[in-house]
Coordinates of C-alpha atoms in Angstrom, one line a residue:
Chain A
M368 CA -2.9 -32.0 20.9
A369 CA 0.6 -32.0 22.5
E370 CA 1.6 -29.4 20.0
S371 CA -1.1 -27.0 21.0
S372 CA -0.6 -27.4 24.8
R373 CA 3.1 -26.8 24.3
R374 CA 2.3 -23.7 22.4
G375 CA -0.1 -22.6 25.1
A376 CA 2.6 -23.1 27.7
L377 CA 5.1 -21.1 25.6
L378 CA 2.6 -18.3 25.2
A379 CA 2.0 -18.2 28.9
L380 CA 5.7 -18.1 29.6
E381 CA 6.2 -15.3 27.0
N382 CA 3.3 -13.4 28.6
L383 CA 4.9 -13.8 32.1
G384 CA 8.2 -12.5 30.7
R385 CA 6.6 -9.5 29.1
R386 CA 4.7 -8.6 32.3
S387 CA 7.8 -9.0 34.3
V388 CA 9.8 -6.7 32.0
A389 CA 6.9 -4.2 32.1
A390 CA 6.8 -4.3 35.9
V391 CA 10.6 -3.7 36.2
E392 CA 10.3 -0.9 33.6
E393 CA 7.6 0.8 35.6
A394 CA 9.4 0.4 38.9
G395 CA 12.5 2.0 37.2
Y396 CA 10.3 4.8 35.9
V397 CA 8.8 5.5 39.3
L398 CA 12.2 5.7 40.9
A399 CA 13.5 7.9 38.2
L400 CA 10.5 10.2 38.6
F401 CA 11.1 10.3 42.3
A402 CA 14.8 11.2 41.8
E403 CA 13.9 13.9 39.3
S404 CA 11.2 15.5 41.4
V405 CA 13.5 15.6 44.4
F406 CA 16.2 17.0 42.1
W407 CA 14.0 19.9 41.1
I408 CA 13.0 20.6 44.7
F409 CA 16.6 21.2 45.6
A410 CA 18.4 22.1 42.4
G411 CA 15.5 24.1 40.8
P412 CA 16.7 27.5 42.1
V413 CA 20.2 26.8 40.8
Y414 CA 18.9 26.3 37.3
K415 CA 16.6 29.3 37.6
Q416 CA 13.6 27.0 37.4
P417 CA 12.4 26.8 41.0
V418 CA 9.4 24.8 42.2
R419 CA 6.6 27.3 42.5
V420 CA 5.6 27.8 46.2
P421 CA 2.0 28.8 45.4
A422 CA 1.5 25.6 43.5
V423 CA 2.7 23.7 46.6
F424 CA 0.2 25.5 48.8
T425 CA -2.6 25.0 46.4
Q426 CA -1.9 21.3 46.4
M427 CA -1.6 21.3 50.2
V428 CA -5.0 22.8 50.5
E429 CA -6.4 20.3 48.1
T430 CA -4.8 17.2 49.7
G431 CA -4.7 18.3 53.3
I432 CA -7.2 20.9 54.4
A433 CA -10.0 19.7 52.2
A434 CA -9.5 16.1 53.5
A435 CA -9.5 17.1 57.2
P436 CA -13.3 16.7 57.8
I437 CA -13.5 13.2 56.3
V438 CA -10.2 12.1 58.0
F439 CA -11.7 13.2 61.3
I440 CA -14.9 11.3 60.8
L441 CA -13.2 8.1 59.7
S442 CA -10.6 8.1 62.4
F443 CA -13.2 9.0 65.0
A444 CA -15.1 5.9 63.8
V445 CA -12.0 3.8 63.9
G446 CA -11.4 5.0 67.5
V447 CA -14.9 4.0 68.5
M448 CA -14.5 0.7 66.8
L449 CA -11.2 -0.1 68.5
A450 CA -12.9 0.7 71.8
I451 CA -15.8 -1.6 71.2
Q452 CA -13.6 -4.5 70.0
G453 CA -11.1 -3.9 72.8
I454 CA -13.7 -3.9 75.5
H455 CA -15.2 -7.0 74.0
T456 CA -11.9 -8.8 74.0
L457 CA -10.7 -7.6 77.4
K458 CA -14.0 -8.5 79.1
T459 CA -12.8 -12.2 79.0
F460 CA -10.0 -11.2 81.3
G461 CA -12.0 -8.7 83.3
A462 CA -9.6 -6.0 82.2
E463 CA -11.8 -3.6 80.3
S464 CA -10.1 -0.6 81.7
Q465 CA -6.9 -1.7 79.9
V466 CA -8.6 -0.8 76.6
V467 CA -7.1 2.7 76.8
V468 CA -3.7 1.2 76.2
G469 CA -4.9 -0.8 73.3
I470 CA -6.5 2.2 71.6
A471 CA -3.6 4.5 72.2
L472 CA -1.0 2.2 70.8
S473 CA -3.0 0.8 67.8
E474 CA -4.3 4.2 66.8
T475 CA -0.9 6.0 66.8
R476 CA 1.2 3.1 65.6
E477 CA -1.1 1.8 63.0
F478 CA -4.6 3.0 62.2
G479 CA -4.0 6.8 62.1
A480 CA -1.5 6.4 59.3
L481 CA -3.3 3.6 57.5
I482 CA -6.7 5.2 57.4
T483 CA -5.2 8.5 56.3
G484 CA -3.1 6.9 53.7
I485 CA -6.0 5.0 52.2
L486 CA -8.2 8.0 52.2
V487 CA -5.7 10.3 50.6
A488 CA -4.9 7.7 48.0
G489 CA -8.6 7.5 47.1
R490 CA -9.1 11.2 47.2
S491 CA -5.9 12.9 46.0
G492 CA -4.0 10.0 44.3
S493 CA -6.9 9.5 41.9
A494 CA -7.3 13.3 41.4
L495 CA -3.6 13.5 40.6
A496 CA -3.8 10.7 38.1
A497 CA -6.9 12.1 36.5
R498 CA -5.5 15.7 36.3
I499 CA -2.2 14.7 34.7
G500 CA -3.9 12.1 32.5
T501 CA -6.3 14.7 31.1
M502 CA -3.4 17.0 30.6
Q503 CA -1.5 14.3 28.7
V504 CA -4.5 13.6 26.5
N505 CA -5.0 17.3 25.7
Q506 CA -1.3 17.7 24.9
E507 CA -0.9 20.1 27.8
I508 CA 2.1 18.1 29.0
D509 CA 3.7 18.5 25.5
A510 CA 2.8 22.2 25.6
L511 CA 4.6 22.6 28.9
R512 CA 7.7 20.9 27.6
V513 CA 7.9 23.0 24.4
M514 CA 7.5 26.1 26.6
G515 CA 10.6 25.0 28.4
I516 CA 8.6 24.2 31.5
N517 CA 9.7 20.8 32.9
P518 CA 6.5 18.9 33.7
V519 CA 8.1 17.1 36.6
R520 CA 9.1 20.3 38.2
Y521 CA 5.8 22.0 37.4
L522 CA 3.5 19.2 38.3
V523 CA 5.2 16.4 40.2
S524 CA 7.4 18.2 42.6
P525 CA 4.7 20.4 44.1
A526 CA 2.4 17.4 44.5
L527 CA 5.1 15.3 46.2
L528 CA 6.0 18.2 48.5
A529 CA 2.4 18.8 49.4
M530 CA 1.8 15.1 50.1
L531 CA 5.0 14.9 52.2
V532 CA 3.8 17.7 54.4
M533 CA 0.1 17.0 54.5
V534 CA -0.2 13.3 54.9
P535 CA 1.8 13.2 58.2
T536 CA -0.1 16.3 59.4
L537 CA -3.4 14.6 58.6
T538 CA -2.1 11.4 60.3
F539 CA -1.4 13.3 63.5
F540 CA -4.8 14.8 63.3
A541 CA -6.3 11.3 62.7
D542 CA -4.5 10.1 65.8
L543 CA -6.2 12.7 67.9
A544 CA -9.6 12.1 66.3
G545 CA -9.2 8.3 66.9
L546 CA -8.2 8.9 70.5
L547 CA -11.2 11.2 71.0
G548 CA -13.5 8.5 69.5
G549 CA -12.1 6.0 71.9
A550 CA -12.5 8.4 74.9
I551 CA -16.1 9.1 74.1
Y552 CA -17.0 5.5 73.8
C553 CA -15.1 4.5 77.0
A554 CA -16.9 7.3 78.9
L555 CA -20.3 6.1 77.8
E556 CA -19.6 2.3 78.2
L557 CA -17.2 2.2 81.1
G558 CA -17.9 5.5 82.8
L559 CA -14.3 6.4 82.4
S560 CA -13.7 10.1 82.8
Y561 CA -12.0 12.0 80.0
S562 CA -9.2 13.2 82.2
A563 CA -8.4 9.6 83.4
Y564 CA -8.5 8.5 79.8
W565 CA -6.2 11.3 78.7
D566 CA -3.7 10.7 81.6
R567 CA -3.6 7.0 80.9
T568 CA -3.0 7.6 77.2
I569 CA -0.2 10.1 77.8
E570 CA 1.3 7.7 80.3
V571 CA 1.5 4.7 78.0
L572 CA 2.3 6.5 74.8
E573 CA 6.0 7.1 73.9
V574 CA 7.3 9.5 71.3
D575 CA 8.4 6.4 69.3
D576 CA 4.8 5.2 69.0
V577 CA 3.7 8.5 67.3
T578 CA 6.9 8.7 65.3
Q579 CA 6.3 5.2 63.9
G580 CA 3.0 6.2 62.5
L581 CA 4.4 9.5 61.1
I582 CA 7.4 7.7 59.4
K583 CA 5.0 5.3 57.7
S584 CA 2.8 8.2 56.6
T585 CA 5.7 9.8 54.8
V586 CA 6.2 6.5 53.0
F587 CA 2.5 6.4 52.1
A588 CA 2.7 10.0 50.9
T589 CA 5.5 9.2 48.5
I590 CA 3.7 6.1 47.3
I591 CA 0.4 8.0 46.6
A592 CA 2.1 10.9 44.8
L593 CA 4.4 8.8 42.6
I594 CA 1.8 6.1 41.7
G595 CA -0.8 8.8 40.9
V596 CA 1.6 10.8 38.7
T597 CA 3.1 7.7 37.0
N598 CA -0.3 6.5 36.0
G599 CA -1.3 10.0 34.8
F600 CA 1.7 10.3 32.6
A601 CA 1.1 6.9 31.2
V602 CA -2.4 7.7 29.9
T603 CA -3.1 6.8 26.3
G604 CA -6.4 6.6 24.6
G605 CA -8.5 9.5 25.6
A606 CA -11.1 9.8 28.3
E607 CA -11.3 6.0 28.7
G608 CA -7.6 5.9 29.3
V609 CA -7.9 8.6 32.0
G610 CA -10.6 6.5 33.7
R611 CA -8.4 3.4 33.6
A612 CA -5.4 5.3 34.9
T613 CA -7.4 6.7 37.8
T614 CA -8.7 3.3 38.9
R615 CA -5.3 1.8 38.5
A616 CA -3.7 4.5 40.6
V617 CA -6.1 4.1 43.4
V618 CA -5.9 0.3 43.5
L619 CA -2.2 0.2 43.2
S620 CA -1.5 2.8 45.8
I621 CA -3.8 1.3 48.3
S622 CA -2.2 -2.1 47.7
Y623 CA 1.3 -0.7 48.0
I624 CA 0.3 1.2 51.1
V625 CA -0.9 -1.9 52.9
V626 CA 2.2 -4.0 51.8
A627 CA 4.6 -1.1 52.7
D628 CA 2.7 -0.8 56.1
M629 CA 3.4 -4.5 56.8
L630 CA 7.1 -4.3 55.9
F631 CA 7.7 -1.1 57.8
T632 CA 5.9 -2.2 60.8
Y633 CA 8.0 -5.4 60.8
F634 CA 11.3 -3.5 60.5
L635 CA 10.4 -0.6 62.8
N636 CA 9.5 -3.1 65.6
R637 CA 12.6 -5.3 65.5
Chain B
M136 CA 9.0 36.2 -1.6
A137 CA 11.2 33.8 0.2
T138 CA 13.1 32.9 -3.0
T139 CA 14.3 36.5 -3.6
A140 CA 15.4 37.3 -0.1
P141 CA 18.9 36.3 1.0
R142 CA 18.2 33.0 2.7
T143 CA 19.5 32.0 6.1
P144 CA 18.7 28.5 7.1
V145 CA 16.9 28.4 10.4
I146 CA 16.0 24.7 10.6
E147 CA 18.1 22.1 8.9
I148 CA 17.0 18.5 9.1
E149 CA 19.5 15.9 7.8
N150 CA 18.7 12.3 7.2
L151 CA 16.2 12.0 10.0
V152 CA 15.3 8.4 10.9
T153 CA 12.8 7.7 13.6
H154 CA 11.0 4.6 15.0
Y155 CA 7.9 4.1 16.9
G156 CA 8.5 0.9 18.8
R157 CA 10.0 -1.3 16.1
R158 CA 8.1 0.3 13.3
Q159 CA 10.1 2.8 11.3
I160 CA 8.2 6.0 10.8
L161 CA 10.6 8.4 9.1
H162 CA 13.0 7.0 6.5
G163 CA 15.7 9.6 6.2
V164 CA 14.1 13.0 5.9
D165 CA 16.2 16.0 4.6
L166 CA 14.7 19.4 4.8
T167 CA 15.9 23.0 5.1
I168 CA 13.6 25.8 6.3
Y169 CA 14.8 29.3 5.8
E170 CA 14.3 32.5 7.8
G171 CA 11.0 34.2 7.4
E172 CA 9.3 31.6 5.3
I173 CA 6.1 29.7 5.8
M174 CA 6.9 26.0 5.3
I175 CA 3.9 23.7 5.0
I176 CA 4.4 20.1 5.7
M177 CA 1.6 18.2 4.0
G178 CA 0.7 14.6 3.8
G179 CA -2.1 12.1 4.4
S180 CA -2.8 10.4 7.6
G181 CA 0.1 8.1 8.6
S182 CA 2.5 10.0 6.4
G183 CA 4.7 10.8 9.4
K184 CA 4.0 14.6 9.3
S185 CA 2.9 14.7 13.0
T186 CA 5.9 12.6 13.9
L187 CA 8.2 15.0 12.1
L188 CA 6.7 17.9 14.0
R189 CA 7.2 16.0 17.4
F190 CA 10.9 15.6 16.6
L191 CA 11.2 19.2 15.5
L192 CA 9.8 20.2 18.9
G193 CA 12.4 18.1 20.6
L194 CA 9.7 15.8 22.1
G195 CA 11.6 12.7 21.2
R196 CA 15.1 11.3 20.4
P197 CA 15.4 10.2 16.8
T198 CA 17.1 6.9 15.8
S199 CA 19.6 8.8 13.7
G200 CA 20.1 12.0 11.8
S201 CA 20.3 15.6 13.0
I202 CA 18.0 18.6 13.4
R203 CA 19.8 21.9 13.6
M204 CA 17.8 24.9 14.8
L205 CA 19.4 28.3 14.7
G206 CA 22.7 26.4 14.3
K207 CA 22.3 24.1 17.3
D208 CA 21.7 20.4 16.8
I209 CA 18.8 19.6 19.1
T210 CA 19.4 15.9 19.0
Q211 CA 22.7 16.5 20.8
A212 CA 21.9 19.5 22.8
S213 CA 22.2 19.5 26.6
P214 CA 19.0 20.1 28.7
M215 CA 20.2 23.7 29.4
E216 CA 20.9 24.4 25.7
M217 CA 17.6 23.0 24.8
H218 CA 16.0 25.1 27.5
E219 CA 17.5 28.3 25.9
L220 CA 16.5 27.2 22.5
R221 CA 12.9 26.6 23.5
K222 CA 12.5 30.3 24.3
N223 CA 12.8 30.8 20.5
M224 CA 10.2 28.2 19.7
G225 CA 6.5 28.9 19.8
V226 CA 4.0 26.1 19.3
A227 CA 0.3 26.1 18.6
F228 CA -1.0 22.6 19.2
Q229 CA -3.9 21.1 17.4
G230 CA -6.3 21.4 20.4
G231 CA -4.7 24.5 21.7
A232 CA -3.4 22.7 24.8
L233 CA -4.2 25.6 27.1
L234 CA -3.9 24.6 30.7
S235 CA -7.5 24.2 31.7
S236 CA -7.0 25.2 35.3
M237 CA -5.9 28.7 34.4
T238 CA -7.6 31.7 32.8
V239 CA -6.7 32.7 29.3
G240 CA -4.6 35.6 30.6
E241 CA -2.7 33.3 33.0
N242 CA -2.1 30.9 30.2
V243 CA -0.6 33.5 28.0
Q244 CA 1.5 34.9 30.8
L245 CA 2.8 31.4 31.8
P246 CA 6.0 31.4 29.7
L247 CA 6.9 34.8 31.0
R248 CA 6.3 33.9 34.6
E249 CA 8.5 30.8 34.2
H250 CA 11.3 32.3 32.2
H251 CA 11.3 36.0 33.1
G252 CA 10.3 35.9 36.7
H253 CA 12.0 39.3 37.3
L254 CA 9.3 41.1 35.3
D255 CA 6.7 42.7 37.5
E256 CA 3.1 41.7 37.5
K257 CA 1.8 44.7 35.6
T258 CA 4.3 44.4 32.8
M259 CA 3.4 40.7 32.3
Q260 CA -0.3 41.6 32.2
I261 CA 0.3 44.3 29.7
M262 CA 2.4 42.0 27.5
A263 CA -0.2 39.3 27.7
R264 CA -2.9 41.8 26.7
L265 CA -0.8 43.0 23.8
K266 CA -0.4 39.5 22.4
L267 CA -4.1 38.8 22.9
E268 CA -4.9 41.9 20.9
V269 CA -2.6 40.6 18.1
V270 CA -4.8 37.5 17.9
N271 CA -8.0 39.5 18.2
L272 CA -8.8 38.2 21.7
G273 CA -8.6 41.5 23.6
G274 CA -10.7 41.5 26.7
F275 CA -11.0 37.8 27.0
E276 CA -8.1 37.3 29.4
D277 CA -10.3 36.6 32.4
L278 CA -12.3 33.7 30.8
M279 CA -11.4 30.1 31.3
P280 CA -10.4 28.0 28.3
S281 CA -13.6 25.9 28.6
Q282 CA -15.6 29.1 28.0
L283 CA -14.0 29.7 24.6
S284 CA -14.9 28.3 21.2
G285 CA -12.5 26.1 19.3
G286 CA -11.2 28.9 17.1
M287 CA -10.7 31.2 20.1
I288 CA -8.7 28.5 22.0
K289 CA -6.4 28.1 19.0
R290 CA -5.9 31.9 18.8
A291 CA -5.2 32.1 22.5
A292 CA -2.7 29.3 22.1
V293 CA -1.0 31.4 19.4
A294 CA -0.9 34.4 21.8
R295 CA 0.8 32.2 24.4
A296 CA 3.2 30.9 21.8
I297 CA 4.3 34.4 20.7
I298 CA 4.5 36.0 24.1
T299 CA 8.3 35.5 24.2
D300 CA 8.6 36.7 20.6
P301 CA 10.1 33.4 19.3
K302 CA 12.0 33.2 16.0
M303 CA 10.3 30.0 15.1
M304 CA 6.6 29.2 15.2
F305 CA 5.1 25.7 14.7
F306 CA 1.4 25.0 14.0
D307 CA -0.1 21.6 14.2
E308 CA -3.2 21.3 12.0
P309 CA -4.4 24.9 12.5
S310 CA -7.6 24.4 10.5
A311 CA -8.6 21.1 12.0
G312 CA -12.1 21.2 13.5
L313 CA -12.7 24.9 12.5
D314 CA -15.4 26.2 10.1
P315 CA -14.0 27.8 6.9
V316 CA -14.4 31.4 8.1
V317 CA -12.5 30.9 11.3
S318 CA -10.0 28.8 9.6
A319 CA -9.4 31.6 7.0
E320 CA -8.9 34.1 9.9
L321 CA -6.3 31.8 11.4
D322 CA -4.5 31.7 8.0
E323 CA -4.5 35.5 8.0
L324 CA -3.0 35.5 11.4
I325 CA -0.2 33.1 10.3
L326 CA 0.6 35.4 7.4
R327 CA 0.6 38.4 9.7
L328 CA 3.0 36.7 12.1
R329 CA 5.4 36.1 9.3
D330 CA 5.2 39.6 7.8
A331 CA 4.9 41.7 11.0
M332 CA 7.2 39.6 13.3
R333 CA 9.5 38.1 10.7
M334 CA 9.0 34.6 12.1
T335 CA 9.9 31.4 10.5
I336 CA 6.8 29.3 10.5
V337 CA 6.3 25.6 10.1
V338 CA 2.7 24.4 9.6
V339 CA 1.7 20.8 9.5
T340 CA -1.7 20.3 7.8
H341 CA -3.7 18.3 5.3
E342 CA -6.0 21.2 4.4
L343 CA -5.1 22.0 0.8
Q344 CA -6.9 25.3 0.6
S345 CA -5.2 26.8 3.6
A346 CA -1.9 25.3 2.6
F347 CA -2.0 26.9 -0.9
K348 CA -3.0 30.2 0.5
I349 CA -0.3 30.7 3.1
A350 CA 2.6 28.6 1.9
D351 CA 5.9 29.9 0.7
R352 CA 7.0 26.4 0.1
I353 CA 5.3 23.0 0.6
T354 CA 6.9 19.7 1.6
V355 CA 4.9 16.7 0.7
L356 CA 5.5 13.7 3.0
D357 CA 4.3 10.2 2.2
K358 CA 5.0 7.1 4.2
G359 CA 7.9 8.7 6.0
R360 CA 9.7 10.0 2.9
I361 CA 9.7 13.4 1.3
L362 CA 8.1 13.2 -2.1
M363 CA 8.9 16.8 -3.0
T364 CA 9.6 20.3 -1.6
G365 CA 8.7 23.3 -3.7
T366 CA 6.5 26.3 -4.2
V367 CA 2.8 26.1 -4.5
Q368 CA 3.1 26.2 -8.3
E369 CA 5.7 23.5 -8.4
V370 CA 3.7 21.2 -6.2
K371 CA 0.5 21.8 -8.2
A372 CA 2.4 21.1 -11.4
S373 CA 4.1 17.9 -10.1
D374 CA 3.4 14.8 -12.1
N375 CA 4.0 12.5 -9.2
D376 CA 1.1 10.2 -8.9
R377 CA 0.9 10.2 -5.1
I378 CA 1.0 14.0 -5.0
Q379 CA -1.7 14.3 -7.6
S380 CA -3.9 11.8 -5.8
L381 CA -3.4 13.9 -2.6
L382 CA -4.3 17.1 -4.4
N383 CA -7.3 15.7 -6.3
R384 CA -8.6 13.7 -3.4
R385 CA -8.3 10.5 -5.5
V386 CA -8.2 7.2 -3.8
S387 CA -4.6 6.0 -3.9
T388 CA -4.0 3.0 -6.1
E389 CA -1.7 0.9 -4.2
E390 CA -0.6 -2.5 -5.5
I391 CA -1.5 -5.3 -3.2
H392 CA 1.1 -8.0 -2.6
A393 CA -0.8 -11.2 -2.5
E394 CA 1.6 -12.8 -0.1
E395 CA 1.6 -10.0 2.4
Y396 CA -2.1 -9.7 2.2
L397 CA -2.6 -13.3 3.0
E398 CA -0.1 -13.1 5.9
R399 CA -2.0 -10.1 7.3
L400 CA -5.3 -12.1 7.1
T401 CA -4.0 -15.2 8.8
M402 CA -1.8 -13.3 11.3
E403 CA 1.1 -15.6 10.5
A404 CA 3.3 -12.7 9.7
R405 CA 6.6 -12.1 11.4
T406 CA 6.2 -9.5 14.1
P407 CA 6.6 -6.1 12.4

């Protein structure tokens, strides 16, 4: 009895050790991948293997332009939601009109970036993992390598660049959509005119508020691209493996986004 | 034919040892492949033939040993040297491995576009069409890979592999999943590549019929070791038991070690 429980504890400990090593290994891999893709972006032309600009634009359309409508709808809804909750809370103090300040600050500093990050993670992070995973299964990655085409330069760098441009752009767009949502609800509920809402928003907002959201969105962009790609490259075991990698990519990147959001918000507000 | 010609070694493998995790796959492989010959690497599943191909393609670092291609040791080569060498290597993967997001023509042009960016669009298109004609796929360049049959995909992959006129060509299981007629056509294509383009060709396969038809020499691999290297006649005449069971589709008669067998069953064995 004691023997078997001792064995169980040892096994659990061994398992923990293995998992820790695997986690450290993966973190190292992600960092190396990041370094390599940045390397190709800058040093590619020197080695006569530049990152292809058309590939970057294709990715930008896929991750950015195509996501714009849904980003608009979600952020608009978040803006309305913020207005409802804000008015409800502020009613206690009889300060409903102050809701504009709340919407402006929370949308630009927090929700624009967060909603966009989560959405792009679900849309493009998963697509990236699935695409690279399928290529891995079909030996397309090996084919690229034997053709002398570095897969990181060919697949990862364009995706990273596209994310780094489009996620902040979408975030800014989301900020505007959220503010619009808030404005429309305030107009209906409080009878606040659009120009008054806009003036008040511009008055309270500082460049730093918007910048904070945009800085966070570049972090999210990096997370989404790297987690998606890492899981794609790690695919083994056919179609099922691709499915697993896609799910893992989405869950992990959303988790990392939320945690990173907390950390950055803490440090950016000190 | 390869025996009479003056023989220049193109690929020299010396004492190649590789591991997958902690399991040893290749146990010291020595093999020399000469210019303009078709070398078939044959063996059953798990013989290490696919692993050997992976390392020949520079897709992994071996534990020890060397692989010299065109005089350059690829296990020691710098990324830039490897990059140059790869322009002389063409590979046709088992499933073709065409990029599914591009048309056949774009796939074939891809190596040109990446390595010879100075060529103008028209030239690249003409070169791609030329190679597609070589593999009898003229007029198919605007189709997507998903619209092609298995045999056509493999031929398109060959067209992509030969677009840069490489000196070495590697085939991974060219007949796998193809019907006998298509498979025979592919064999003809491989022979044509050797005769018309003077390529050195390495084919990994377990299809005996096609192997005997196209081989200049055959290497038989078993459990990570080379059993023999020789001409078709020599291999057929071999009295090695493992080779004969491979040739005659006999079930291999392995001795079972009672102790190991028990260990496997009870899972008490040391980790491999």
